[in-house]
Coordinates of C-alpha atoms in Angstrom, one line a residue:
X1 CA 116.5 86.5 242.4
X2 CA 118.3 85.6 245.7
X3 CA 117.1 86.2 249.7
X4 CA 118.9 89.1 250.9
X5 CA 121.2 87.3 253.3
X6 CA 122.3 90.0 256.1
X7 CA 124.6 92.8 256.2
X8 CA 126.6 90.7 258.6
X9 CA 127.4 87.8 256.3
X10 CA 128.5 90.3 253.9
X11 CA 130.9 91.7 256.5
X12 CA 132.4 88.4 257.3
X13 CA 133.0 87.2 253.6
X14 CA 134.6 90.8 253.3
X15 CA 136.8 90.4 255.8
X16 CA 137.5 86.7 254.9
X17 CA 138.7 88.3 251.7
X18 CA 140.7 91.3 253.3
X19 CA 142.2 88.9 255.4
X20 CA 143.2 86.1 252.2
X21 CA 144.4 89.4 250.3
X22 CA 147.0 90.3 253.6
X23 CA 148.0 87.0 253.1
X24 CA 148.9 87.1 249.1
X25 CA 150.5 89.9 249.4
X26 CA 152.8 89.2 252.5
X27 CA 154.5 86.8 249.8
X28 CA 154.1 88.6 246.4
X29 CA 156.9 91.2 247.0
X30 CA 154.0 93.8 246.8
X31 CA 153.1 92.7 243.3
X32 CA 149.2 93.4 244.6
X33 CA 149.0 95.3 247.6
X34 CA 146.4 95.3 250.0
X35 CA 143.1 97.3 249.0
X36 CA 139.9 97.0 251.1
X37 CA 136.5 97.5 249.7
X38 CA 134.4 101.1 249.2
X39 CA 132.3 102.4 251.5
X40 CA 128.7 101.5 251.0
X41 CA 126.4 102.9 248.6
X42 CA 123.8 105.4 250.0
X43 CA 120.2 104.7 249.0
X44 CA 120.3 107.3 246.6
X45 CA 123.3 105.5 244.9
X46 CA 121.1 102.3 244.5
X47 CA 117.9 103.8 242.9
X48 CA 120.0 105.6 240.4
X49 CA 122.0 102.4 239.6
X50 CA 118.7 100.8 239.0
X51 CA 117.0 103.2 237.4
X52 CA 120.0 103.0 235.0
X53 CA 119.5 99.3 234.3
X54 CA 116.0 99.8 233.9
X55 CA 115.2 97.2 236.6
X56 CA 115.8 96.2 240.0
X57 CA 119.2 94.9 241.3
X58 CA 119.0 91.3 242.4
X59 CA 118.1 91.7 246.2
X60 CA 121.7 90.1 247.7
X61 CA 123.8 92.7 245.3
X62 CA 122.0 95.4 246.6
X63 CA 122.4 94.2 250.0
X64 CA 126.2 93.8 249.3
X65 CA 126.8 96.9 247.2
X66 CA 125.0 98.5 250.4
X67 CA 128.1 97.2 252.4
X68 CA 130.7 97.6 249.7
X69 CA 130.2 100.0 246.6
X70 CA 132.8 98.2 244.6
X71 CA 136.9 97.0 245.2
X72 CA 139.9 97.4 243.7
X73 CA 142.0 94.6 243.0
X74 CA 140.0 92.8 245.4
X75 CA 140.8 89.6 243.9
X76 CA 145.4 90.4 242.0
X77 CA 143.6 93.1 239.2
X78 CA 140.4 92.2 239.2
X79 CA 137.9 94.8 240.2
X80 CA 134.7 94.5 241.8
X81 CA 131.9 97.1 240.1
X82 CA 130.5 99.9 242.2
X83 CA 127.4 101.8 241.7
X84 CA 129.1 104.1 239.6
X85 CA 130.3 101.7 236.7
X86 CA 127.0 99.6 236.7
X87 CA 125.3 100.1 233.4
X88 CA 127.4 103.1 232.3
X89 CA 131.3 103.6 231.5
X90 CA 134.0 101.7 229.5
X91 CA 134.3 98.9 232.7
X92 CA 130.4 97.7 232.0
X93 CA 130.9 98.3 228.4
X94 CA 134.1 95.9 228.1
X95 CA 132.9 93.6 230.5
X96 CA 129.3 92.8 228.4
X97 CA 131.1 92.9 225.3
X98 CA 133.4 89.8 226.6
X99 CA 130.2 87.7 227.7
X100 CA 128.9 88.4 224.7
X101 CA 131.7 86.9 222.3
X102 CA 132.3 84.6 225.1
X103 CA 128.5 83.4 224.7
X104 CA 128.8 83.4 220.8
X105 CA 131.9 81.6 220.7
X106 CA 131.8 79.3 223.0
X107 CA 129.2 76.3 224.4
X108 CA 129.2 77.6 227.7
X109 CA 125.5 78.3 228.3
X110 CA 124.3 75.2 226.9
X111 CA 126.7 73.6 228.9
X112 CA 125.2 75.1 231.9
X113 CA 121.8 75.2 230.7
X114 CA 121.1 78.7 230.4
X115 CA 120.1 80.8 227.5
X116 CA 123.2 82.3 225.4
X117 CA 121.1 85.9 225.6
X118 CA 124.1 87.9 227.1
X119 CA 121.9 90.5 227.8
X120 CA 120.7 88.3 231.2
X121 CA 123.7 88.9 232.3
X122 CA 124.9 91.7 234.1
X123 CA 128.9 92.5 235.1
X124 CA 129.8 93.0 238.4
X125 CA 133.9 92.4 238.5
X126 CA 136.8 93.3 235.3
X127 CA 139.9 93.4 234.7
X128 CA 142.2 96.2 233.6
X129 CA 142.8 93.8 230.2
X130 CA 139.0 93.3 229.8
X131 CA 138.7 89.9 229.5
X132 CA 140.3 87.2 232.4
X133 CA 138.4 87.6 235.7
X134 CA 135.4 89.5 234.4
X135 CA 132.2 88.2 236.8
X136 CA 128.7 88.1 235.9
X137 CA 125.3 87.9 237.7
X138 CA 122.3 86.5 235.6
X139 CA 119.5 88.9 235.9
X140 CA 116.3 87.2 234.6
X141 CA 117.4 83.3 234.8
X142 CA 115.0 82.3 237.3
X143 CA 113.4 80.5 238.6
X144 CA 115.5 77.9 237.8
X145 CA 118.2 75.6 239.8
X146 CA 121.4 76.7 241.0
X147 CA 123.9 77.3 238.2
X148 CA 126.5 74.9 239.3
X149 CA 130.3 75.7 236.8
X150 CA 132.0 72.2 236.3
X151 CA 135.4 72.2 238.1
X152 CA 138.1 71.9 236.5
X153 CA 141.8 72.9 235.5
X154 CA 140.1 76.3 233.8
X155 CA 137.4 76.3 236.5
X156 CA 138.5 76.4 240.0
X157 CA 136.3 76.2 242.9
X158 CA 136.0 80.3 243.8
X159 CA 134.9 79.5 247.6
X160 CA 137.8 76.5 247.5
X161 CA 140.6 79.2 246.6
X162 CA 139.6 82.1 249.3
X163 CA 139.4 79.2 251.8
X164 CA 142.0 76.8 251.1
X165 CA 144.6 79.4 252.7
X166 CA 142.3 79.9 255.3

């Protein structure tokens, strides 16, 4: 599980984003208009979402959900997961049903050396067609090293996009 990092990194990688999404959408003819993240969850928002799961949320998404209870079309459609949709709804229930066929079909954790149990993995971002853009947050992969994803064509640097029009 990560260090909690500061509710003021959180607030600067928010408005990073914000300010990346103004700039999208001053050239997309309104295709994806300018959202901004929810409010932050209230305690009381948190312990229910983890008594849901069963289990504690990994301390830097609870630090961020405390900032920002979910987004839409943060990123064109893709959504980031409040407190609400986290282990309940048809947005958690399409989004582990993708890692899971993604996990059986595919070598992608071997090829990142974690187990193909896509039950350590918990969603935290979809997409109104359920599959393309759907994030996930391993829950019980450490300790271990840093996941790194190859880059490539199909796997673009995240932190290169949001700050390559920077």
């Amino acid at each position: 599980m990560a260090e909690p990092v500061g509710n003021q990194a959180w607030h600067q990688l928010l408005d990073a984003m914000i300010d990346n999404k103004r700039r999208h959408a001053s050239v997309d003819d309104g295709l994806y208009p300018v959202t901004h993240p929810n409010p932050g969850a209230t305690e009381e928002q948190l312990r229910a979402t983890e008594e849901r799961l069963g289990r504690p949320l990994d301390p830097q998404y609870r630090e961020f959900l405390g900032v920002a209870d979910g987004w839409e079309s943060y990123h064109f459609s893709t959504n980031l997961l409040g407190t609400s949709d986290i282990g309940v709804g048809d947005r958690w229930g399409e989004t582990a049903r993708t890692i899971a066929q993604w996990l059986d079909e595919t070598d992608t954790a071997e090829d990142l050396g974690v187990g193909d149990d896509s039950t350590q993995f918990a969603p935290i971002a979809d997409t109104g067609n359920g599959y393309a853009g759907c994030l996930y947050l391993g829950t019980n992969l450490w300790p271990r090293k840093p996941v790194r994803m190859p880059l490539g064509p199909s796997r673009p640097s995240i932190a290169r996009s949001i700050w390559a029009s920077a």
